[in-house]
Tab-separated table of C-alpha atoms and ligand atoms in Angstrom:
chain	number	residue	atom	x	y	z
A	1	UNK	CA	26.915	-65.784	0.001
A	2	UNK	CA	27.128	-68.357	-2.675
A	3	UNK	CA	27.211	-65.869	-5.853
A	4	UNK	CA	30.023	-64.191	-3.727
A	5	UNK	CA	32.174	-68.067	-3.412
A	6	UNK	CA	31.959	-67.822	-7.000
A	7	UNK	CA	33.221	-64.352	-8.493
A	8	UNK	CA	36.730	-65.719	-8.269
A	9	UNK	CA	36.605	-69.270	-9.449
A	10	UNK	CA	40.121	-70.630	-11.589
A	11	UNK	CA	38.508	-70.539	-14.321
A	12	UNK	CA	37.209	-66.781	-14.136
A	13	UNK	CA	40.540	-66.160	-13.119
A	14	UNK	CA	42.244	-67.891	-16.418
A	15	UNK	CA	39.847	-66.079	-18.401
A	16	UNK	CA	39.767	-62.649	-17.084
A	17	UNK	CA	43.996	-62.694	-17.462
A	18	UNK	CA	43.227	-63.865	-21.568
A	19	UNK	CA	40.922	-61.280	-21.861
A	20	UNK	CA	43.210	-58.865	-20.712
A	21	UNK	CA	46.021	-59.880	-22.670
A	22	UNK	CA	43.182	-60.077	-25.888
A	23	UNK	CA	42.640	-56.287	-25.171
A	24	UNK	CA	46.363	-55.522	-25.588
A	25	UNK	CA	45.657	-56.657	-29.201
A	26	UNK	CA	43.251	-54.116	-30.179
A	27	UNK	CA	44.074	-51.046	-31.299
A	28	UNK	CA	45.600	-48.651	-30.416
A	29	UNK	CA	47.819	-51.005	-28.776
A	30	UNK	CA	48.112	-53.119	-31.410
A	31	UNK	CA	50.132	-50.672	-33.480
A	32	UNK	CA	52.015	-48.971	-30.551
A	33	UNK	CA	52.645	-50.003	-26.824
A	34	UNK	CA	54.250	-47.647	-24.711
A	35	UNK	CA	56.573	-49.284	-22.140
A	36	UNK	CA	58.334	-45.857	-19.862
A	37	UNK	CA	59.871	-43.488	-23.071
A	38	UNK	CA	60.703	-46.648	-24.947
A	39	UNK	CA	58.140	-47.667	-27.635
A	40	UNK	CA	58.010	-51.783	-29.012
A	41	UNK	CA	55.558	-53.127	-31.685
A	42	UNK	CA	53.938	-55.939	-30.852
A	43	UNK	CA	52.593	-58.441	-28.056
A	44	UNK	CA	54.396	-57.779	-24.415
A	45	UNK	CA	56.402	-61.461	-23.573
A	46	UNK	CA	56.131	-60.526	-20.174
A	47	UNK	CA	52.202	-59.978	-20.028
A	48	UNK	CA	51.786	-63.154	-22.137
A	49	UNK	CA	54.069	-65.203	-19.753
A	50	UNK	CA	51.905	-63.678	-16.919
A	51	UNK	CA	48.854	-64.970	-18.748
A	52	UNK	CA	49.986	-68.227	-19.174
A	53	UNK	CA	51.002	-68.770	-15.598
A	54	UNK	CA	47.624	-68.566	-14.537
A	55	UNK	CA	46.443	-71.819	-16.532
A	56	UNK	CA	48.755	-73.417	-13.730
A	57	UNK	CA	45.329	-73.873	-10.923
A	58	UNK	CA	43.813	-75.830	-13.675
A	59	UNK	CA	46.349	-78.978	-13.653
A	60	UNK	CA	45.224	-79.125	-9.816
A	61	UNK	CA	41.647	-80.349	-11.081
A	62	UNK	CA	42.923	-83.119	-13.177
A	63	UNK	CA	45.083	-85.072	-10.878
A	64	UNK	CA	48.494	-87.254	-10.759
A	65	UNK	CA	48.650	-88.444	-14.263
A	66	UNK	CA	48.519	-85.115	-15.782
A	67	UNK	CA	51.740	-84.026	-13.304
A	68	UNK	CA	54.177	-84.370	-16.167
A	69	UNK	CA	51.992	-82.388	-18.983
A	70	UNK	CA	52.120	-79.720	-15.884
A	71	UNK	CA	55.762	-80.443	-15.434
A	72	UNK	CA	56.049	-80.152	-19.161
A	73	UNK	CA	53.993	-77.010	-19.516
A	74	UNK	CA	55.139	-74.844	-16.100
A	75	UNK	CA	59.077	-75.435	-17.477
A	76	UNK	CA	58.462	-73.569	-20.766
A	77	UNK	CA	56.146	-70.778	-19.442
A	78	UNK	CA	59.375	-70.531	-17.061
A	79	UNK	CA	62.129	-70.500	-19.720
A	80	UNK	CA	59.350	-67.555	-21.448
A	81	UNK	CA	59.420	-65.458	-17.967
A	82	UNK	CA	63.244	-65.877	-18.254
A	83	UNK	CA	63.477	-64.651	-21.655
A	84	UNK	CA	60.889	-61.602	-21.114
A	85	UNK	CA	64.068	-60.645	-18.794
A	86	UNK	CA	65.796	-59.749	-22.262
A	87	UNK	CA	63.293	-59.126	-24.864
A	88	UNK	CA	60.264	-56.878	-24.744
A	89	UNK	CA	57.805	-58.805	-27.481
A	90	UNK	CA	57.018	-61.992	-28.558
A	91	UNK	CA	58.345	-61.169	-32.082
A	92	UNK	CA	61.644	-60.595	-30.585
A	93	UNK	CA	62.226	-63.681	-29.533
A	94	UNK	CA	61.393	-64.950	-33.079
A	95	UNK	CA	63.635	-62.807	-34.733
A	96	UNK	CA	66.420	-64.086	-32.168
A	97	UNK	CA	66.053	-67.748	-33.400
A	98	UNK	CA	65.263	-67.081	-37.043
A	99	UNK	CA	68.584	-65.198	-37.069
A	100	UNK	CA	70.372	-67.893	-35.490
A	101	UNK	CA	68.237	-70.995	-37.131
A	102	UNK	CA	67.033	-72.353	-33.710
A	103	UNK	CA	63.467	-71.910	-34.535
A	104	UNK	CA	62.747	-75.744	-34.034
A	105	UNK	CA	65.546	-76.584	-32.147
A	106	UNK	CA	64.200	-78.151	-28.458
A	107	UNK	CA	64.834	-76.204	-25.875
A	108	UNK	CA	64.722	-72.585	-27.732
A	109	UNK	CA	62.679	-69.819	-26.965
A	110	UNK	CA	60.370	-70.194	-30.315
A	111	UNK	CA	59.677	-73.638	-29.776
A	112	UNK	CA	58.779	-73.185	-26.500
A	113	UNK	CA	56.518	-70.835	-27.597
A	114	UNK	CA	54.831	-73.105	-29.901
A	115	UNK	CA	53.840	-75.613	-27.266
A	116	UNK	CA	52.851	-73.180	-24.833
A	117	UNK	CA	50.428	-71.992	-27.772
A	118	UNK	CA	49.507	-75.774	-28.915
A	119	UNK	CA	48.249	-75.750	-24.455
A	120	UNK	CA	46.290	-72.670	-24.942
A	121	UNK	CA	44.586	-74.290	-28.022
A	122	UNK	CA	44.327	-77.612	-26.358
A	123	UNK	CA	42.730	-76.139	-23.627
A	124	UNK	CA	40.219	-74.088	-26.042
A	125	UNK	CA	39.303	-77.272	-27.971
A	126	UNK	CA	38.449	-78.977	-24.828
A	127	UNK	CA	36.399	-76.612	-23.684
A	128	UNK	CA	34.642	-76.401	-27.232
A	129	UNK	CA	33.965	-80.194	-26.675
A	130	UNK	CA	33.180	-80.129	-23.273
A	131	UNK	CA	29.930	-77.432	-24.144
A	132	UNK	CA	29.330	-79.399	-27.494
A	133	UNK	CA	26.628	-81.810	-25.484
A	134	UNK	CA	25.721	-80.783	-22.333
A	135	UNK	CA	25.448	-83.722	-19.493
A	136	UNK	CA	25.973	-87.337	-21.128
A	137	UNK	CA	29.730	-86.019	-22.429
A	138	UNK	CA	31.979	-87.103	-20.316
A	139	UNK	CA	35.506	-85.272	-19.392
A	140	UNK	CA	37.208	-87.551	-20.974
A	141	UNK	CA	35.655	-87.816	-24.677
A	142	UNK	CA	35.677	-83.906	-24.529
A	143	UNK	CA	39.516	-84.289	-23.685
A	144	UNK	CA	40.436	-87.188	-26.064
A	145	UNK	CA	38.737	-85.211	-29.307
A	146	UNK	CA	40.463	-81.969	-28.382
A	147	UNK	CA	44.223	-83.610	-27.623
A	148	UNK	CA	43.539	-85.994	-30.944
A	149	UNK	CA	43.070	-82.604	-33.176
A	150	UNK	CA	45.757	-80.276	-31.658
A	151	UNK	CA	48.076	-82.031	-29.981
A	152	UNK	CA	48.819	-85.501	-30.876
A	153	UNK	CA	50.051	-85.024	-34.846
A	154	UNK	CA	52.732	-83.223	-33.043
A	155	UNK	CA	53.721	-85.337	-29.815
A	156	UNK	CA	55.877	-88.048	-30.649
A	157	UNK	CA	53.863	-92.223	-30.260
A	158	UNK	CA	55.391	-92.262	-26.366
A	159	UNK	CA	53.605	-89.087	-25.271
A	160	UNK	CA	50.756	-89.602	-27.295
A	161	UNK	CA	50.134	-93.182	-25.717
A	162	UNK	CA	51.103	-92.210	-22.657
A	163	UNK	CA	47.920	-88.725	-22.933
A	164	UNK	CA	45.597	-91.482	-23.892
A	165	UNK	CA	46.340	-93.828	-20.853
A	166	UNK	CA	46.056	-90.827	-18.858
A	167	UNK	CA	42.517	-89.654	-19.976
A	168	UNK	CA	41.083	-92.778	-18.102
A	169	UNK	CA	41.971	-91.119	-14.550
A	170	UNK	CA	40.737	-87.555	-15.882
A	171	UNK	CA	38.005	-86.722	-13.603
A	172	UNK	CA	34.232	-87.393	-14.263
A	173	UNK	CA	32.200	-84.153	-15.220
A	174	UNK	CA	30.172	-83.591	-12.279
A	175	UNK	CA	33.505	-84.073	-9.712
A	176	UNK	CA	35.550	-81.123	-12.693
A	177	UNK	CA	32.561	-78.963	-12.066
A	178	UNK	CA	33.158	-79.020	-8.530
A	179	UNK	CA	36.417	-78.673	-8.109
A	180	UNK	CA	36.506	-75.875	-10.494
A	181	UNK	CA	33.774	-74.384	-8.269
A	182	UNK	CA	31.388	-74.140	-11.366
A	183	UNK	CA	27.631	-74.862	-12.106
A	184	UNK	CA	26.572	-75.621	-15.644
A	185	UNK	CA	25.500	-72.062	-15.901
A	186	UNK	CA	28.820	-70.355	-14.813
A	187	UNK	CA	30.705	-73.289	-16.524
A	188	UNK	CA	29.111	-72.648	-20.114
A	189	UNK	CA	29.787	-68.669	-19.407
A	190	UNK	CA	33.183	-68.896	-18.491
A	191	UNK	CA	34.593	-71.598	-20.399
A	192	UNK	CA	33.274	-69.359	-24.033
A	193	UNK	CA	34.544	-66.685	-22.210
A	194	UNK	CA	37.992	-68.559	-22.326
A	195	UNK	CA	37.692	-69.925	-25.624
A	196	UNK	CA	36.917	-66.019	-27.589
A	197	UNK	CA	39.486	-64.619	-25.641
A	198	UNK	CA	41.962	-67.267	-26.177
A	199	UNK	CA	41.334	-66.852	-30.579
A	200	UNK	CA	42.939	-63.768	-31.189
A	201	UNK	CA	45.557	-64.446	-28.804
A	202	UNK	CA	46.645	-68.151	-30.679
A	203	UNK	CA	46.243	-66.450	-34.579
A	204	UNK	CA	48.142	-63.526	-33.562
A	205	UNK	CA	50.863	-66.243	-32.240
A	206	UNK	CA	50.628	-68.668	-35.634
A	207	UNK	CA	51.148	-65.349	-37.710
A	208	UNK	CA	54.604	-64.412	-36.215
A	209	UNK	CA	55.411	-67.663	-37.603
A	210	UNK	CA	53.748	-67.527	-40.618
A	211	UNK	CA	55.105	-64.069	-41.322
A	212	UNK	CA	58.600	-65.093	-41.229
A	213	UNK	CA	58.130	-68.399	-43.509
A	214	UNK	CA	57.579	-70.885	-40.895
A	215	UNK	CA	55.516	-73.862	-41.367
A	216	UNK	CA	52.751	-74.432	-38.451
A	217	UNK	CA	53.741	-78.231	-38.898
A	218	UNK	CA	55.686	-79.165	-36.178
X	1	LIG	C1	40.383	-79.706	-18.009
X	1	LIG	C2	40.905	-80.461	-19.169
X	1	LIG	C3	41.717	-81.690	-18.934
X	1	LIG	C4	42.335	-82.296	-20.135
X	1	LIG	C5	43.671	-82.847	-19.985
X	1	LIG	C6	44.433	-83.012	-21.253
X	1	LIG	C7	45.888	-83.019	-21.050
X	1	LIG	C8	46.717	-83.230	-22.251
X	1	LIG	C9	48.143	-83.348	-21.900
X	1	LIG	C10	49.155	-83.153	-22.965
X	1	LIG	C11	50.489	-83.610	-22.480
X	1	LIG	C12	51.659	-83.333	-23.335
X	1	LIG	C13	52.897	-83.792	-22.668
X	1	LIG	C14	54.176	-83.678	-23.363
X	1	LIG	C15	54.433	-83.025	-24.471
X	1	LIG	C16	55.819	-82.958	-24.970
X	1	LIG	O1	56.054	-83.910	-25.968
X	1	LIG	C17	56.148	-81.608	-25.528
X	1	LIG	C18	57.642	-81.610	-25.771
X	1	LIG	O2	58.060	-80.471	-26.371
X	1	LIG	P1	59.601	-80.343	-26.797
X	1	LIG	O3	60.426	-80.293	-25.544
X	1	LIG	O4	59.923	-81.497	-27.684
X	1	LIG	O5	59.676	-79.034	-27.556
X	1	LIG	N1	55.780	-80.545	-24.583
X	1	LIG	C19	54.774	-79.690	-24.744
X	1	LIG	O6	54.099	-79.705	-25.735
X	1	LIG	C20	54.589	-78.681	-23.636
X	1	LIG	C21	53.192	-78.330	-23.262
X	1	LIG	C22	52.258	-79.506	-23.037
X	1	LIG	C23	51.168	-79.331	-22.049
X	1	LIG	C24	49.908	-78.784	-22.500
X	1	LIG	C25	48.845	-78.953	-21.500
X	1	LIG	C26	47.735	-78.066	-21.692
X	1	LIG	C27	46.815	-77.932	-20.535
X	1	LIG	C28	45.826	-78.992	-20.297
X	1	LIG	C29	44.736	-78.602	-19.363
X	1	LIG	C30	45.138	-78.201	-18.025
């Protein structure tokens, strides 16, 4: 049956693991998770990592020249899982690399963190875009408004040319809505879906920075 195709499309599936992660964040949990007899404040790494691993089936829909941003993206969720190995919260891992000044250094746990948070948010703000004007907006406007605000003032002139040159081989909107398994009714449902669930889980991310002294400007 066709509603049947549908209950598990990518996108429900993205969306239903942010949604679970968003309800970690409301109390009670958000004061006290219980992991066995051991008690940690804050978000679990490893339940964010698994969250973040599902945004994987999306890069599928978008073809070759997005490989490296999925290259890019797929290597720090992986160095995340690694760490989750080792520390229980996201916060730990902050604390790690504020104690040894490696916040911003490439290649360290909190920085890692940051981009994999700057993909969440780009993929929020395309979605945003995408539902701003139904029909005559293509893929690729929606995508080149969202990367300009979120990503690019932090991607170095390479990447950023190289995103743009990209964006001409993204799709058209009709061919994302079926390869995402989507009609403009499920599309508009899930993708808001995505985008509430995604909020808490990118403020609550900006404020471990902020609440150690770190500047969002990198
Ligand atoms: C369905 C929507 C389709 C829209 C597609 C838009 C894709 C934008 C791609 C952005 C590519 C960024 C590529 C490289 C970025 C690197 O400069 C940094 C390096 O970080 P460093 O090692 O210096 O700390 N890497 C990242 O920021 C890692 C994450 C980037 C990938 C985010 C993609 C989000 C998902 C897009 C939709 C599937």
């Amino acid at each position: 049956e066709e509603d049947d195709a549908r209950l598990n499309t990518p996108l429900l599936v993205i969306t239903e693991a942010f949604e679970d992660l968003a309800d970690l964040l409301k109390p009670p949990c958000k004061q006290r998770c219980y992991l066995g007899d051991e008690s940690v404040d804050g978000l679990r790494l490893d339940a964010f990592c698994n969250a973040c691993t599902h945004v994987s089936v999306l890069f599928g829909c978008l073809g070759f020249a997005f490989k490296f941003a999925e290259m890019e993206y797929v290597s720090k969720v992986r160095d995340l899982v690694e760490a989750s190995k080792t520390f229980n919260t996201l916060q730990n891992i902050l604390d790690l690399d504020v104690e040894n000044t490696t916040v911003k250094k490439p290649g360290s746990y909190s920085r890692n963190l940051r981009r994999v948070r700057q993909g969440l948010d780009l993929i929020r703000a395309i979605f945003e875009q995408f539902l701003m004007t139904n029909e005559c907006y293509s893929l690729k406007d929606a995508a080149t408004k969202a990367y300009t605000q979120v990503c690019a003032p932090f991607h170095t002139w390479t990447v950023r040319t190289a995103v743009y040159a990209g964006m001409y081989t993204l799709p058209t909107r009709d061919q994302l809505l079926l390869r995402l398994n989507e009609t403009d009714q499920s599309v508009e449902k899930n993708m808001r879906r995505y985008m509430e669930a995604s909020r808490p889980i990118i403020d609550y991310i900006d404020k471990l920075y902020i609440d150690r002294n770190i500047k969002l400007d990198w």
